[in-house]
mmCIF file of C-alpha atoms in Angstrom:
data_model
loop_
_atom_site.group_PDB
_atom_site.id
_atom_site.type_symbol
_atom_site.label_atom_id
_atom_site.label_comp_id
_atom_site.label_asym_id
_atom_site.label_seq_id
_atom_site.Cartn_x
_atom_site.Cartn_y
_atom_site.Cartn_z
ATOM 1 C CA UNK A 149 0.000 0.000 0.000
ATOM 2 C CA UNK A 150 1.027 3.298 -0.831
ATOM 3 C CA UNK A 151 1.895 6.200 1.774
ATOM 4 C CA UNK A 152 -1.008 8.350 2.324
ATOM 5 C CA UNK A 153 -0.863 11.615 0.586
ATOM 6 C CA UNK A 154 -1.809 14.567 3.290
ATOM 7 C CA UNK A 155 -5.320 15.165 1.385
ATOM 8 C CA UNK A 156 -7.276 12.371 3.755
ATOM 9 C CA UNK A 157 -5.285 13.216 6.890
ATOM 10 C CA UNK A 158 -6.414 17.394 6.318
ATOM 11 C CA UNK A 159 -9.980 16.531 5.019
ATOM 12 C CA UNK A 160 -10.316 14.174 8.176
ATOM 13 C CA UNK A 161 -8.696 17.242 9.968
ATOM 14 C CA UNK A 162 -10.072 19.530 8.999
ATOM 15 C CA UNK A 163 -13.736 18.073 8.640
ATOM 16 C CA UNK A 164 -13.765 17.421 12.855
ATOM 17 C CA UNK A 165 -12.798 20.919 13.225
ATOM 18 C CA UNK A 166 -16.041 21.663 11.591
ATOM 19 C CA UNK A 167 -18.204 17.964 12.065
ATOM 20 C CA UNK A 168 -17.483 18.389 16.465
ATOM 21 C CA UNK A 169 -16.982 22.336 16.399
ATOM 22 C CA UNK A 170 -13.396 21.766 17.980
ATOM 23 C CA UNK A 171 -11.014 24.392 17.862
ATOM 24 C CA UNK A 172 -7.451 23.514 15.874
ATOM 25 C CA UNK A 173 -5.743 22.974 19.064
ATOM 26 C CA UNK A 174 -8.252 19.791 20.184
ATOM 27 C CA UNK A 175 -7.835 18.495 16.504
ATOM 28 C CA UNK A 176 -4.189 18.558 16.620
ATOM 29 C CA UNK A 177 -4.419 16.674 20.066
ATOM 30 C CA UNK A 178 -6.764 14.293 19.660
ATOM 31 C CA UNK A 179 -5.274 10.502 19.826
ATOM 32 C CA UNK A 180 -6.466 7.619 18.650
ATOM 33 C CA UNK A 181 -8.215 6.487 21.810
ATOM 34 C CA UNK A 182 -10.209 9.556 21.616
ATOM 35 C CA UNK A 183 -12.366 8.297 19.402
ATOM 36 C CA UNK A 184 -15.242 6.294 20.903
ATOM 37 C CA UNK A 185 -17.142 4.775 17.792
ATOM 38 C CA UNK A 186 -19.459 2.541 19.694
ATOM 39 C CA UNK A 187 -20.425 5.496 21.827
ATOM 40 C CA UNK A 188 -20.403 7.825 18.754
ATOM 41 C CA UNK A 189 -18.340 10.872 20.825
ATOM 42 C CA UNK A 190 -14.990 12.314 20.246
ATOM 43 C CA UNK A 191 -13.370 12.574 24.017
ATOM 44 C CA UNK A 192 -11.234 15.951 24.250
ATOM 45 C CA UNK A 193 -9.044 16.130 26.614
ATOM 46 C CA UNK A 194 -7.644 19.606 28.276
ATOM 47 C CA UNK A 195 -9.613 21.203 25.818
ATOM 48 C CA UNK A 196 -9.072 25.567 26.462
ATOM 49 C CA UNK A 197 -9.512 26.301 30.157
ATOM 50 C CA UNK A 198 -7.937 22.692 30.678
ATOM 51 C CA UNK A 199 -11.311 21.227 30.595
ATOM 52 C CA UNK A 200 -12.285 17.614 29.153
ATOM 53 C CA UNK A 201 -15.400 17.196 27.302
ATOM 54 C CA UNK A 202 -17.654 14.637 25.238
ATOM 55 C CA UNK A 203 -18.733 15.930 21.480
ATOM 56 C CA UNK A 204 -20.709 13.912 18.511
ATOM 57 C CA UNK A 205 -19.382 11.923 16.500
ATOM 58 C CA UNK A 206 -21.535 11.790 13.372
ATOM 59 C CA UNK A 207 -21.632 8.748 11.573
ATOM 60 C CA UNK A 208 -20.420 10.435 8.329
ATOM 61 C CA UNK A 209 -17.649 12.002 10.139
ATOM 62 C CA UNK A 210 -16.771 8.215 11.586
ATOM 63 C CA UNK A 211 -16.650 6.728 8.321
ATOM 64 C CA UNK A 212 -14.190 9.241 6.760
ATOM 65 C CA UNK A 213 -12.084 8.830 9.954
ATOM 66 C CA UNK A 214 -12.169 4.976 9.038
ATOM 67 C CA UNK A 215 -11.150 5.711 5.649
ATOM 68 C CA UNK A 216 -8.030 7.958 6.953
ATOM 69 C CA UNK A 217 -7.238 5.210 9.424
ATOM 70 C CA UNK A 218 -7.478 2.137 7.193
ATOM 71 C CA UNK A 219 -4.586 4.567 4.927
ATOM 72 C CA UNK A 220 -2.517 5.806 7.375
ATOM 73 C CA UNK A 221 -2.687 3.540 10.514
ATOM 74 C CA UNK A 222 -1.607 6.352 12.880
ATOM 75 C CA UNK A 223 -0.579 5.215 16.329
ATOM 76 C CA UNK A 224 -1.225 7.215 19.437
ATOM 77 C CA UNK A 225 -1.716 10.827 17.971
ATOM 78 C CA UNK A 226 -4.185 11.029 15.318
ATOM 79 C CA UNK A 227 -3.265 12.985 13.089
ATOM 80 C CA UNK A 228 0.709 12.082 13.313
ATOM 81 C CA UNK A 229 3.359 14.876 12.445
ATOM 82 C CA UNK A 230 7.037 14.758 11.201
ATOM 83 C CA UNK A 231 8.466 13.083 13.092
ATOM 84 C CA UNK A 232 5.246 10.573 14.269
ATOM 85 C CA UNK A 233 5.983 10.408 17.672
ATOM 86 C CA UNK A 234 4.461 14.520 17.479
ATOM 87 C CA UNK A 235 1.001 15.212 16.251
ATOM 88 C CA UNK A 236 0.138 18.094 13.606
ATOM 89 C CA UNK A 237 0.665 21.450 14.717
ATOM 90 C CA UNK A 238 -2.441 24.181 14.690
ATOM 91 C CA UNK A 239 -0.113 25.930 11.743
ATOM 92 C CA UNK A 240 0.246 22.878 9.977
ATOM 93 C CA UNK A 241 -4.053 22.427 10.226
ATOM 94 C CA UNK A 242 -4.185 26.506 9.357
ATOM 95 C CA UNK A 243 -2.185 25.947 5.922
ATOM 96 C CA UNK A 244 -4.237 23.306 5.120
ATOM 97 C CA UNK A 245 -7.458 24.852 5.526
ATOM 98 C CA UNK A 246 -6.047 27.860 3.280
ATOM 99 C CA UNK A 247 -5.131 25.445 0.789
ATOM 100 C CA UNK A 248 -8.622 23.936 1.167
ATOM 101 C CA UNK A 249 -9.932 27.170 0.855
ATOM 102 C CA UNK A 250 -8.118 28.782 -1.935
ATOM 103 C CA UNK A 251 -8.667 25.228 -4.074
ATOM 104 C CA UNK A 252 -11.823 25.763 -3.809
ATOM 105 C CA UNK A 253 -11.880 29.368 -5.079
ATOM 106 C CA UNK A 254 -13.407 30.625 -1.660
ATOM 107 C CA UNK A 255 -13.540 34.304 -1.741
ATOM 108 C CA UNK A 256 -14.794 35.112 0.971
ATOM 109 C CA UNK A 257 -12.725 36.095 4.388
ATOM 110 C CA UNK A 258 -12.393 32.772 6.514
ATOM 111 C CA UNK A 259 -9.951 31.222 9.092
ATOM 112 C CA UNK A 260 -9.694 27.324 10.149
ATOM 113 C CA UNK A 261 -11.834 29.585 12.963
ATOM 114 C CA UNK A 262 -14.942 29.606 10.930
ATOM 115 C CA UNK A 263 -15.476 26.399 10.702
ATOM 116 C CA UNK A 264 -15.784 26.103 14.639
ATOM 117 C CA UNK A 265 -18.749 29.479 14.124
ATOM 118 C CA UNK A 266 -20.150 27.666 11.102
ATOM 119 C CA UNK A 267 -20.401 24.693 13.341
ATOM 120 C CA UNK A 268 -22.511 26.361 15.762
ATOM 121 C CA UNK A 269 -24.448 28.368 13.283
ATOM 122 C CA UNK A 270 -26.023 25.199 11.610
ATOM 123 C CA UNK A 271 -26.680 23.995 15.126
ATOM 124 C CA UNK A 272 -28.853 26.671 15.917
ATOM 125 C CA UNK A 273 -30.405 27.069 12.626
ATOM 126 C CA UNK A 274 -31.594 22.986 12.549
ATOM 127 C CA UNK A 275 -32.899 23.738 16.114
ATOM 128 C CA UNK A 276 -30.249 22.871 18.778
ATOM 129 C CA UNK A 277 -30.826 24.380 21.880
ATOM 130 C CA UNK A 278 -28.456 27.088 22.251
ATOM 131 C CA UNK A 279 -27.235 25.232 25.736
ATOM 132 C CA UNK A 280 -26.239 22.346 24.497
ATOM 133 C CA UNK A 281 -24.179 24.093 21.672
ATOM 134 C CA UNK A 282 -22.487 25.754 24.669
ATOM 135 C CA UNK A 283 -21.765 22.319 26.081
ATOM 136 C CA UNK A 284 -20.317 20.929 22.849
ATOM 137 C CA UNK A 285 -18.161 24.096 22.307
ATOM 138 C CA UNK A 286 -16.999 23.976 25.812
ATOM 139 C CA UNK A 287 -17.802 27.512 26.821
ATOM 140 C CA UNK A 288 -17.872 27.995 30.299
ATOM 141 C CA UNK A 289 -20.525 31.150 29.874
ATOM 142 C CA UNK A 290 -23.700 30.758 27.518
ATOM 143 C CA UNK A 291 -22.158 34.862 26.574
ATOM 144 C CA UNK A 292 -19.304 33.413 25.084
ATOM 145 C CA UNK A 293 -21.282 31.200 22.893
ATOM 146 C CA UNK A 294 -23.679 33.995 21.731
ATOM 147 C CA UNK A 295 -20.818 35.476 19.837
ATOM 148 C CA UNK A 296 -20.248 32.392 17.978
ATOM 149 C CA UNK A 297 -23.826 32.397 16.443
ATOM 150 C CA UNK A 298 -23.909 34.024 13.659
ATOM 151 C CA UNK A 299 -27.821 34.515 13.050
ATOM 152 C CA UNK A 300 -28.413 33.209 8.983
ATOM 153 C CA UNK A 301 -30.756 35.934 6.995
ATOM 154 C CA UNK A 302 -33.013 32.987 5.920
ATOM 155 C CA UNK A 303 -33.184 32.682 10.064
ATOM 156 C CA UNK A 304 -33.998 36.294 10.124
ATOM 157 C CA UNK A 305 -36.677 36.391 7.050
ATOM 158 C CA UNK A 306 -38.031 33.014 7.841
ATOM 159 C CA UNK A 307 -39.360 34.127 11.849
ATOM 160 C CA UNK A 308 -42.483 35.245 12.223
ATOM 161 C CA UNK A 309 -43.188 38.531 13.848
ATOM 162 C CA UNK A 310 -45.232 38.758 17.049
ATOM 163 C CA UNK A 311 -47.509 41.089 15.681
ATOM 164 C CA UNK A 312 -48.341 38.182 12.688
ATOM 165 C CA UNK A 313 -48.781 36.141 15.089
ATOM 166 C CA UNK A 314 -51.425 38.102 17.058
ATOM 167 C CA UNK A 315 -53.030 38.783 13.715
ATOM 168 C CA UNK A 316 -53.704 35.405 13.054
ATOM 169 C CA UNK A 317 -55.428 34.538 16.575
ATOM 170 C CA UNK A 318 -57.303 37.627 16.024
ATOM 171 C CA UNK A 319 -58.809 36.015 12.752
ATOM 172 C CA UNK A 320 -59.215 32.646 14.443
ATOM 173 C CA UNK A 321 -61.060 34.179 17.391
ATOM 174 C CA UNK A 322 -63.320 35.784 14.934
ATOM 175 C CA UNK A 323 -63.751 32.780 12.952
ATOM 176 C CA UNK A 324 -64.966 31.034 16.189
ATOM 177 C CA UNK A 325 -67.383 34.108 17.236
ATOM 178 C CA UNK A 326 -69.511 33.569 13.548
ATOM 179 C CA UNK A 327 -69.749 30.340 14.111
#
């Protein structure tokens, strides 16, 4: 078998920073045993504020890690640097995603960074409490997580105003008073 190229080992990278909302730090120091697949949940360990904490694991997201593992066959850290016996550093990760980025013909201003805000945008917008995407984040304060969420426009267009709403159960009590 060949020696994996880096693509796999930066998409698998790269796609926990955004599939668990983990800032580069976590990826880059996440080892092998921190992936529970029969619990579905990546374990991080001394995450910022020297905290440990439990986030998803998707199934998609375990299924390209199997893919990366089946190539590479790290042991102990992940996501091995040069030499092996260190794991990838958060620059390493940050060229990567500019690579990513740039391959892609992204315009617009992002940072490995985004992916973390992006992660708890789509939370929110699907309907995640905002508490438990303070929990997977890690944030100590529910403040700190409010800055994160990045409110969509089809969020913004797509709620219906108060005053809509009192509208329509004047109509309804109407309605009932004709009938």
């Amino acid at each position: 078998m060949a020696a994996p190229g880096p693509g796999l080992k930066y998409r698998a990278a790269l796609s926990i920073s955004y599939g668990a909302g983990l800032r580069a730090t976590e990826v880059c120091n996440l080892k092998i045993g921190d992936i529970d697949s029969d619990r579905m949940l990546i374990h991080v360990e001394q995450g910022k504020g020297g905290k440990d904490r439990k986030v998803m694991l998707s199934p998609g997201l375990l299924d390209l890690l199997r893919d990366y593992w089946c190539e590479a066959r790290p042991e102990g850290w992940l996501f091995p640097g040069k030499p092996k016996i260190n794991q990838i550093s958060p620059r390493q990760l940050n060229r990567a995603f500019t690579s990513a980025k740039n391959m892609a013909g992204v315009e617009k201003v992002a940072t490995l960074h985004t992916l973390r805000h992006s992660f708890a945008t789509h939370l929110l917008e699907a309907g995640t409490d905002v508490r438990v995407i303070q929990v997977l984040l890690g944030h100590a304060k529910l403040s700190t997580t409010a800055r994160y969420i990045h409110v969509a426009t089809k969020t913004i267009r797509d709620t219906i105003s108060p005053y809509d709403m009192l509208a329509k159960l004047q109509d309804q009590t109407v309605k009932r008073s004709l009938q």
